Coordinates of C-alpha atoms in Angstrom, one line a residue:
M1 CA 24.0 5.8 -3.4
F2 CA 20.9 6.2 -1.3
A3 CA 19.6 9.8 -1.1
T4 CA 18.2 11.3 2.1
K5 CA 15.8 13.9 0.7
S6 CA 12.8 14.7 3.0
K7 CA 11.1 17.5 1.1
T8 CA 7.3 17.7 1.1
I9 CA 6.4 18.1 -2.6
F10 CA 3.2 18.6 -4.5
L11 CA 2.3 16.0 -7.2
L12 CA -0.8 15.4 -9.2
T13 CA 0.7 13.4 -12.0
I14 CA 4.0 12.2 -13.5
L15 CA 5.0 13.7 -16.8
L16 CA 7.3 12.4 -19.5
L17 CA 9.8 15.0 -20.8
P18 CA 8.9 15.6 -24.5
C19 CA 12.3 14.9 -25.8
L20 CA 12.2 11.3 -24.5
A21 CA 8.9 10.2 -25.9
P22 CA 9.2 6.7 -27.5
T23 CA 7.7 5.8 -30.8
A24 CA 4.1 4.6 -30.9
F25 CA 5.1 1.0 -31.2
G26 CA 7.7 -1.2 -32.6
A27 CA 10.4 -3.7 -31.7
A28 CA 11.6 -3.6 -28.1
G29 CA 14.4 -1.2 -27.7
D30 CA 13.8 0.7 -30.9
S31 CA 12.7 4.0 -29.2
G32 CA 16.2 5.2 -28.5
V33 CA 15.2 6.1 -24.9
S34 CA 18.0 5.9 -22.4
G35 CA 15.6 6.2 -19.5
W36 CA 12.3 7.7 -18.4
Q37 CA 12.9 11.1 -16.8
A38 CA 9.6 11.6 -14.9
E39 CA 8.8 15.1 -13.7
I40 CA 6.1 16.3 -11.4
A41 CA 3.2 18.6 -12.4
D42 CA -0.2 19.6 -10.9
Y43 CA -3.5 19.0 -12.7
A44 CA -6.8 17.3 -12.4
H45 CA -7.7 13.6 -12.1
A46 CA -4.5 12.6 -10.5
P47 CA -4.3 9.3 -8.5
S48 CA -5.2 9.7 -4.8
F49 CA -2.3 7.4 -3.9
L50 CA 0.9 6.7 -5.9
L51 CA 4.2 4.9 -5.4
A52 CA 7.1 6.3 -7.5
V53 CA 10.4 4.5 -7.8
D54 CA 13.5 6.5 -8.6
K55 CA 16.0 3.9 -10.0
K56 CA 18.9 6.3 -10.0
E57 CA 18.5 7.4 -6.4
Q58 CA 17.3 3.9 -5.3
L59 CA 14.3 5.4 -3.5
L60 CA 10.7 4.5 -3.4
R61 CA 8.5 7.5 -2.6
V62 CA 4.9 7.4 -1.4
Y63 CA 2.4 10.1 -2.4
E64 CA -1.1 10.5 -1.1
R65 CA -3.9 13.0 -1.5
R66 CA -4.2 15.4 1.4
S67 CA -5.7 18.2 -0.7
P68 CA -3.4 18.3 -2.7
L69 CA -1.3 15.2 -3.2
L70 CA 1.8 15.3 -1.0
Q71 CA 4.9 13.2 -0.6
A72 CA 4.1 11.2 2.6
A73 CA 7.1 8.9 2.9
E74 CA 10.4 7.8 1.3
F75 CA 12.0 4.4 1.6
L76 CA 15.3 2.9 0.5
C77 CA 14.9 0.3 -2.2
T78 CA 17.0 -1.8 -4.7
T79 CA 16.3 -2.3 -8.4
G80 CA 17.7 -4.4 -11.3
Q81 CA 21.3 -5.3 -11.5
N82 CA 21.6 -3.9 -15.0
E83 CA 20.6 -0.3 -15.8
G84 CA 18.0 0.7 -18.4
D85 CA 14.4 -0.2 -19.2
K86 CA 13.5 -3.9 -19.2
L87 CA 13.2 -5.2 -22.8
V88 CA 13.6 -9.0 -22.7
R89 CA 13.2 -11.9 -20.2
G90 CA 16.2 -12.4 -18.1
D91 CA 18.0 -9.0 -18.8
M92 CA 18.0 -8.2 -15.0
K93 CA 16.5 -4.8 -15.6
T94 CA 13.6 -3.0 -13.9
P95 CA 11.0 -1.9 -16.3
E96 CA 10.0 1.8 -16.7
G97 CA 6.4 2.9 -17.0
I98 CA 3.1 2.9 -15.1
Y99 CA 2.1 -0.3 -13.5
F100 CA -0.5 -1.5 -10.9
V101 CA -0.4 -3.8 -7.9
V102 CA -2.0 -7.1 -8.8
S103 CA -2.1 -9.2 -5.6
H104 CA -0.3 -9.9 -2.3
I105 CA 1.8 -12.9 -1.6
S106 CA 2.7 -13.7 2.1
S107 CA 3.7 -17.4 2.0
G108 CA 5.9 -19.8 0.0
L109 CA 8.6 -17.3 -0.6
D110 CA 12.4 -17.7 -0.6
Y111 CA 13.1 -15.6 2.4
A112 CA 16.5 -14.4 1.4
L113 CA 15.3 -13.2 -2.0
Y114 CA 11.8 -12.0 -1.3
G115 CA 11.5 -11.5 2.5
N116 CA 8.2 -11.9 4.1
E117 CA 5.8 -10.7 1.4
A118 CA 5.6 -9.5 -2.2
Y119 CA 3.2 -7.5 -4.4
P120 CA 3.2 -8.6 -8.1
L121 CA 2.8 -5.8 -10.7
N122 CA 1.1 -6.0 -14.1
Y123 CA 4.2 -6.1 -16.2
P124 CA 4.1 -6.4 -19.1
N125 CA 1.2 -3.9 -19.5
P126 CA -0.5 -3.5 -22.8
V127 CA 2.0 -0.9 -24.0
D128 CA 4.9 -3.1 -23.1
R129 CA 3.3 -5.9 -25.2
L130 CA 2.8 -3.4 -28.0
R131 CA 6.5 -2.6 -27.8
R132 CA 7.2 -6.3 -27.9
K133 CA 8.8 -6.4 -24.5
S134 CA 9.1 -9.8 -22.8
G135 CA 9.4 -11.2 -19.3
S136 CA 7.2 -11.4 -16.3
G137 CA 7.2 -11.6 -12.5
I138 CA 8.1 -8.0 -11.6
W139 CA 7.3 -7.6 -7.9
I140 CA 7.7 -5.1 -5.1
H141 CA 9.0 -7.4 -2.4
G142 CA 10.9 -7.6 0.9
K143 CA 14.4 -8.8 1.4
G144 CA 15.7 -11.3 3.9
V145 CA 19.2 -10.0 3.7
P146 CA 20.7 -6.5 4.0
L147 CA 19.6 -4.1 1.2
I148 CA 22.3 -3.5 -1.5
P149 CA 21.8 -1.0 -4.4
L150 CA 21.1 -2.5 -7.8
D151 CA 20.8 -6.0 -6.5
S152 CA 17.6 -7.4 -7.8
N153 CA 16.7 -9.5 -10.9
G154 CA 14.4 -6.7 -12.1
C155 CA 12.0 -6.4 -9.1
V156 CA 11.9 -3.6 -6.6
G157 CA 13.3 -4.8 -3.2
M158 CA 12.6 -3.2 0.1
R159 CA 13.4 -3.8 3.7
N160 CA 10.8 -6.1 5.3
Q161 CA 9.9 -3.7 8.1
D162 CA 9.3 -0.9 5.5
L163 CA 7.1 -3.0 3.2
A164 CA 5.1 -4.3 6.3
T165 CA 3.8 -0.7 6.8
F166 CA 1.5 -1.1 3.8
E167 CA -1.9 -2.6 4.1
P168 CA -2.5 -5.4 1.6
A169 CA -6.3 -4.8 1.4
R170 CA -5.7 -1.1 0.4
F171 CA -2.6 -1.7 -1.8
I172 CA -4.2 -3.9 -4.5
G173 CA -4.9 -1.9 -7.6
Q174 CA -2.7 1.0 -6.7
P175 CA -0.6 2.7 -9.4
V176 CA 3.2 2.4 -9.3
A177 CA 5.5 4.6 -11.5
L178 CA 8.9 3.0 -12.2
A179 CA 11.3 5.6 -13.7
L180 CA 15.0 6.2 -14.1
Q181 CA 14.7 9.4 -12.2
I182 CA 12.0 11.6 -10.7
A183 CA 12.7 15.2 -11.7
A184 CA 12.3 18.3 -9.5
P185 CA 8.7 19.4 -8.8
Q186 CA 7.1 21.6 -11.5
K187 CA 4.3 24.1 -11.2
K188 CA 0.9 23.5 -12.9
N189 CA 1.5 22.9 -16.6
G190 CA -1.3 24.2 -18.9
D191 CA -0.4 21.8 -21.7
K192 CA -0.6 18.7 -19.5
E193 CA -3.7 20.0 -17.9
A194 CA -5.3 20.2 -21.3
V195 CA -4.3 16.6 -22.1
A196 CA -5.8 15.4 -18.8
M197 CA -9.1 17.2 -19.5
E198 CA -9.1 15.9 -23.1
L199 CA -8.8 12.3 -21.8
A200 CA -11.5 12.9 -19.2
Y201 CA -13.8 14.0 -22.0
L202 CA -12.8 11.0 -24.2
V203 CA -13.5 8.5 -21.4
E204 CA -16.9 9.9 -20.8
S205 CA -17.6 9.9 -24.6
W206 CA -16.3 6.3 -24.9
A207 CA -18.7 5.1 -22.2
T208 CA -21.6 7.0 -23.7
A209 CA -20.9 5.5 -27.2
W210 CA -20.9 2.1 -25.6
S211 CA -24.2 2.7 -23.9
D212 CA -25.7 4.1 -27.1
K213 CA -24.5 0.9 -29.0
S214 CA -23.0 3.3 -31.5
E215 CA -20.5 2.6 -34.3
R216 CA -18.6 5.6 -32.9
F217 CA -17.5 3.4 -30.1
F218 CA -14.9 1.8 -32.4
D219 CA -13.4 5.1 -33.4
F220 CA -11.8 5.5 -30.0
Y221 CA -9.4 2.7 -30.8
D222 CA -6.2 2.5 -32.8
Q223 CA -7.1 -0.8 -34.4
E224 CA -3.6 -2.0 -35.4
A225 CA -2.0 -1.1 -32.1
Y226 CA -4.9 -2.4 -30.0
G227 CA -4.7 -5.8 -31.8
L228 CA -1.0 -6.1 -31.1
A229 CA -1.3 -5.1 -27.5
Q230 CA -4.2 -7.3 -26.7
G231 CA -3.0 -10.3 -28.7
Q232 CA -6.3 -10.6 -30.6
P233 CA -7.4 -9.1 -34.0
F234 CA -9.4 -6.0 -33.5
S235 CA -11.9 -7.4 -36.0
R236 CA -12.8 -10.1 -33.5
F237 CA -13.3 -7.6 -30.7
K238 CA -15.4 -5.4 -33.0
A239 CA -17.5 -8.3 -34.3
H240 CA -18.4 -9.4 -30.7
K241 CA -19.4 -5.9 -29.7
Q242 CA -21.5 -5.4 -32.8
A243 CA -23.3 -8.7 -32.1
L244 CA -24.1 -7.5 -28.7
F245 CA -25.3 -4.1 -30.0
S246 CA -27.7 -5.7 -32.3
S247 CA -29.0 -8.4 -29.9
L248 CA -29.4 -6.5 -26.7
P249 CA -32.3 -4.0 -26.2
W250 CA -30.2 -1.8 -24.0
I251 CA -26.7 -1.4 -22.5
K252 CA -25.6 0.9 -19.7
T253 CA -22.0 1.6 -19.1
T254 CA -20.8 4.2 -16.5
A255 CA -17.3 5.4 -15.6
A256 CA -16.8 6.8 -12.1
D257 CA -13.8 8.0 -10.0
L258 CA -11.6 8.7 -13.0
Q259 CA -7.8 8.8 -12.4
I260 CA -5.2 9.8 -15.0
L261 CA -1.4 9.3 -15.1
E262 CA 1.2 9.7 -17.8
G263 CA 3.8 7.1 -18.6
P264 CA 6.8 7.1 -21.0
G265 CA 5.1 7.8 -24.4
Y266 CA 1.5 6.9 -23.3
W267 CA -1.2 7.9 -20.8
V268 CA -3.3 5.6 -18.6
T269 CA -6.9 6.3 -17.4
W270 CA -8.6 4.0 -14.9
F271 CA -12.0 4.2 -13.3
N272 CA -14.7 2.2 -11.6
Q273 CA -16.9 0.7 -14.4
N274 CA -20.4 -0.5 -14.0
Y275 CA -21.8 -2.5 -17.0
A276 CA -25.4 -3.6 -17.2
T277 CA -27.7 -5.3 -19.7
P278 CA -31.1 -7.0 -19.3
G279 CA -29.4 -10.2 -18.2
L280 CA -26.0 -9.2 -16.7
Q281 CA -24.5 -6.7 -14.3
S282 CA -20.8 -6.4 -13.9
N283 CA -18.5 -4.1 -11.8
G284 CA -14.8 -3.6 -11.7
T285 CA -11.8 -1.5 -12.7
R286 CA -11.3 -0.6 -16.3
R287 CA -7.9 0.7 -17.5
L288 CA -7.5 2.3 -20.9
Y289 CA -4.0 3.0 -22.3
W290 CA -3.8 5.9 -24.8
Q291 CA -1.4 7.2 -27.4
R292 CA -1.6 9.9 -30.0
D293 CA -2.1 8.7 -33.6
A294 CA -0.6 10.2 -36.8
E295 CA -3.3 12.9 -36.9
G296 CA -2.7 13.9 -33.3
G297 CA -5.8 12.4 -31.8
M298 CA -5.7 10.3 -28.6
R299 CA -6.6 6.6 -29.4
I300 CA -6.9 3.6 -27.1
V301 CA -4.0 1.2 -27.8
G302 CA -4.6 -1.2 -24.9
M303 CA -7.1 -2.2 -22.2
E304 CA -7.4 -4.1 -19.0
W305 CA -10.5 -5.2 -17.1
I306 CA -10.3 -6.4 -13.5
K307 CA -13.7 -7.7 -12.4
D308 CA -14.9 -7.0 -8.9
L309 CA -11.9 -4.7 -8.1
H310 CA -13.0 -1.3 -6.9
S311 CA -10.4 1.0 -8.1
P312 CA -8.8 2.8 -5.1
F313 CA -10.0 6.4 -4.8
L314 CA -9.7 9.1 -2.2
Y315 CA -7.2 6.9 -0.4
A316 CA -6.1 9.2 2.4
E317 CA -9.5 10.8 2.8
A318 CA -10.9 7.3 3.5
G319 CA -8.8 7.3 6.7
Y320 CA -5.5 5.7 5.6
Q321 CA -2.4 7.1 7.3
A322 CA 0.9 6.9 5.3
P323 CA 3.9 5.0 6.8
T324 CA 6.5 7.0 8.6
A325 CA 9.2 8.2 6.1
V326 CA 12.6 6.5 6.3
L327 CA 15.4 9.1 6.1
S328 CA 18.6 7.3 6.6
D329 CA 21.9 7.4 4.7
A330 CA 22.7 3.8 5.7
V331 CA 22.9 1.4 2.8
S332 CA 22.5 -1.6 5.0
P333 CA 19.3 -1.8 7.1
S334 CA 19.2 -2.4 10.8
P335 CA 19.5 -6.0 12.0
L336 CA 16.6 -8.1 10.8
P337 CA 14.7 -10.6 12.9
A338 CA 15.7 -14.2 12.6
A339 CA 14.7 -15.6 9.3
P340 CA 12.0 -18.3 9.2
A341 CA 12.9 -21.7 7.8
P342 CA 13.1 -21.4 4.0
P343 CA 10.7 -23.5 1.9
S344 CA 12.1 -26.7 0.5
A345 CA 12.2 -25.5 -3.1
R346 CA 13.5 -22.1 -4.3
M347 CA 10.7 -20.0 -5.7
E348 CA 11.2 -18.6 -9.2
V349 CA 10.1 -15.0 -9.9
A350 CA 6.7 -15.4 -11.4
A351 CA 3.2 -14.0 -11.2
A352 CA 1.2 -15.1 -8.3
P353 CA -1.1 -18.1 -8.8
P354 CA -4.6 -17.0 -9.8
S355 CA -7.3 -17.0 -7.2
V356 CA -10.5 -18.9 -7.9
A357 CA -13.7 -16.9 -7.8
P358 CA -16.4 -18.0 -5.4
S359 CA -19.1 -20.2 -7.0
K360 CA -22.2 -18.6 -8.5
P361 CA -24.9 -19.9 -10.8
V362 CA -24.4 -19.9 -14.5
P363 CA -27.4 -18.6 -16.6
N364 CA -29.4 -21.3 -18.3
S365 CA -28.3 -20.4 -21.8
G366 CA -27.0 -23.6 -23.2
V367 CA -23.5 -23.0 -21.9
M368 CA -23.7 -25.5 -19.1
E369 CA -24.9 -28.1 -21.5
L370 CA -21.8 -27.5 -23.6
I371 CA -19.5 -27.7 -20.5
Q372 CA -21.1 -31.0 -19.4
E373 CA -20.8 -32.5 -22.8
W374 CA -17.2 -31.4 -23.0
Q375 CA -16.4 -32.9 -19.5
A376 CA -18.2 -36.2 -20.3
A377 CA -16.5 -36.6 -23.7
W378 CA -13.1 -36.0 -22.0
Q379 CA -13.7 -38.5 -19.2
K380 CA -15.0 -41.1 -21.7
R381 CA -12.1 -40.4 -24.1
D382 CA -14.8 -40.0 -26.8
L383 CA -12.8 -38.1 -29.5
P384 CA -15.7 -37.4 -31.9
S385 CA -17.9 -35.9 -29.2
Y386 CA -14.9 -34.0 -27.7
T387 CA -14.0 -32.5 -31.1
A388 CA -17.6 -31.5 -31.7
C389 CA -17.4 -29.2 -28.6
Y390 CA -14.9 -27.0 -30.4
A391 CA -15.2 -24.4 -33.2
E392 CA -13.2 -25.0 -36.4
N393 CA -11.0 -22.0 -35.5
A394 CA -10.4 -23.0 -31.9
V395 CA -6.9 -22.6 -30.3
Q396 CA -5.5 -24.0 -27.1
D397 CA -3.0 -22.0 -25.0
E398 CA -2.3 -19.8 -28.1
R399 CA -0.4 -22.6 -29.8
R400 CA -2.5 -25.6 -30.9
G401 CA -5.2 -25.3 -33.5
L402 CA -8.2 -27.7 -33.6
Q403 CA -6.3 -30.4 -35.5
A404 CA -3.4 -30.2 -33.1
I405 CA -5.8 -30.3 -30.1
V406 CA -7.5 -33.5 -31.4
E407 CA -4.2 -35.2 -32.3
H408 CA -2.7 -34.4 -28.9
K409 CA -5.7 -36.0 -27.2
R410 CA -5.6 -39.0 -29.5
R411 CA -2.0 -39.7 -28.6
L412 CA -2.5 -39.0 -24.9
W413 CA -5.6 -41.1 -24.5
A414 CA -3.9 -44.1 -26.2
K415 CA -1.6 -44.2 -23.2
T416 CA -4.1 -43.3 -20.5
G417 CA -6.7 -45.5 -18.7
E418 CA -9.6 -44.2 -16.7
L419 CA -9.9 -40.4 -16.3
R420 CA -11.6 -38.3 -13.7
I421 CA -12.3 -34.6 -14.5
E422 CA -13.8 -32.4 -11.7
L423 CA -15.0 -28.9 -12.4
L424 CA -15.6 -26.5 -9.5
D425 CA -16.5 -22.8 -9.1
I426 CA -17.8 -22.4 -12.6
V427 CA -18.4 -18.7 -13.5
L428 CA -19.8 -17.4 -16.8
E429 CA -18.6 -13.9 -17.8
D430 CA -18.9 -11.6 -20.8
G431 CA -15.4 -10.2 -21.6
D432 CA -14.0 -7.9 -24.3
Y433 CA -13.7 -10.8 -26.7
G434 CA -16.9 -12.6 -25.9
P435 CA -18.4 -14.8 -23.2
H436 CA -16.1 -17.2 -21.4
V437 CA -16.3 -19.7 -18.6
R438 CA -13.7 -19.9 -16.0
M439 CA -13.4 -22.7 -13.5
L440 CA -11.2 -24.7 -11.2
Q441 CA -10.3 -28.0 -12.9
N442 CA -9.0 -31.1 -11.1
Y443 CA -7.6 -33.9 -13.3
R444 CA -6.6 -37.4 -12.3
D445 CA -5.9 -40.5 -14.4
S446 CA -5.4 -44.2 -13.7
N447 CA -1.7 -43.9 -14.3
G448 CA -1.4 -41.8 -11.1
Y449 CA -1.0 -38.4 -12.7
A450 CA -3.0 -35.6 -11.2
D451 CA -3.0 -31.8 -11.5
Q452 CA -5.1 -28.8 -10.6
G453 CA -5.5 -25.4 -12.2
K454 CA -7.6 -22.6 -13.6
K455 CA -9.3 -23.4 -17.0
I456 CA -10.8 -20.7 -19.1
L457 CA -13.0 -21.6 -22.1
Y458 CA -13.9 -18.8 -24.6
L459 CA -17.1 -19.4 -26.4
E460 CA -19.0 -18.3 -29.5
F461 CA -22.7 -18.9 -30.5
D462 CA -23.6 -20.0 -34.0
H463 CA -26.9 -21.8 -33.6
I464 CA -25.1 -23.7 -30.7
W465 CA -22.3 -22.9 -28.4
R466 CA -18.8 -23.9 -29.3
I467 CA -15.3 -23.4 -27.6
T468 CA -13.1 -21.1 -29.6
R469 CA -10.1 -20.8 -27.2
E470 CA -8.9 -22.7 -24.2
E471 CA -6.4 -21.5 -21.6
W472 CA -4.9 -23.5 -18.7
T473 CA -3.0 -22.1 -15.7
P474 CA -1.7 -24.7 -13.3
L475 CA -1.9 -24.0 -9.6
R476 CA 1.3 -24.5 -7.6

């Protein structure tokens, strides 16, 4: 089952065979695609580092730029127990598409299942959500038992000693192509080169329109698809941007170190974005997901923003040396070191707990006054004051509207005595859907219940600040 190929091959991006292109969007599984057949071509703006998983061969290949991009290593791996693209939670399939490494986990793992470490991926990505795929917790992880083909719950499993050759600090944010099969290398393809150059021009034009505060900025988006992928109406995104355009004297948005990769029926562009206004400067990685519309033009159907992440670029030229290739026919790895004692509770496959940003001052714009009023009303169980902190259209965890939020607190506080709410590491940011405050929240009540997690409050300003959306993620 495991191949032993050791060819050095040239790769500048992964291409989707035209006959297998899925529909733009629709119900999961409606594309009729049996599997993503990814082939290799040579053109501009390729990633400087890429992992490509061949599910059929059960191989993970490492590519890095050495002018040009070369295959640098090849490792045995194992993927989902069931064949095909992941569509729904629990189907035991490994997804197919372009993903990115989100974080690194090195503790609290079930050793037999996940080995010493794991790298969560950003499944589902915006196009997955557009196609109504479900599930989460897709990782590249180690194994504490011998490697067996097609033996995971949907993740990509590797031998511990192979995964240990990657450097976590350099691995975060790197692209990963998960495909049914990686086809034979192809020479430079003029059509695909043209698409890459088209996308490079569009990205630059998109950033310019943003800086110009131009209505042309909204023409870059497929409004219906974008709303579905992002889980928010495009009209809300547009209204927020228009409000900023009219209120700010200037905006400067730049895109640097552009990289481009094709997935099954879509393209991904990502770059280092710097955003600046008179009162704010923000840096990070921006990812734009593109599909062709009915008229043949490329439109943005999804977007991701990772604040403070510098998108990896010129990876090998920065001095990184690729791991040594593994070229063995053996299905079972060499004997492993003695396993450490497993944790007391088995860990479910899920995304890593979010990290909490270091504390920094929040601008004196009335936001802190709202947060303090909200915290005080909660601790005092003052329902009218608590309700007044929310906008009429507020939602909580995408489920409760304002009436349900208030009724939930009414019932809960009737059973609860004294409360203590502690808010730490408060950070005010301006996101794609407006300003929001994220913080670490500690809760304790007189009944002995306590929890800790990340709270995000999305805000709007209409004479005074109000909370429009509330998200809560408990920390394990």
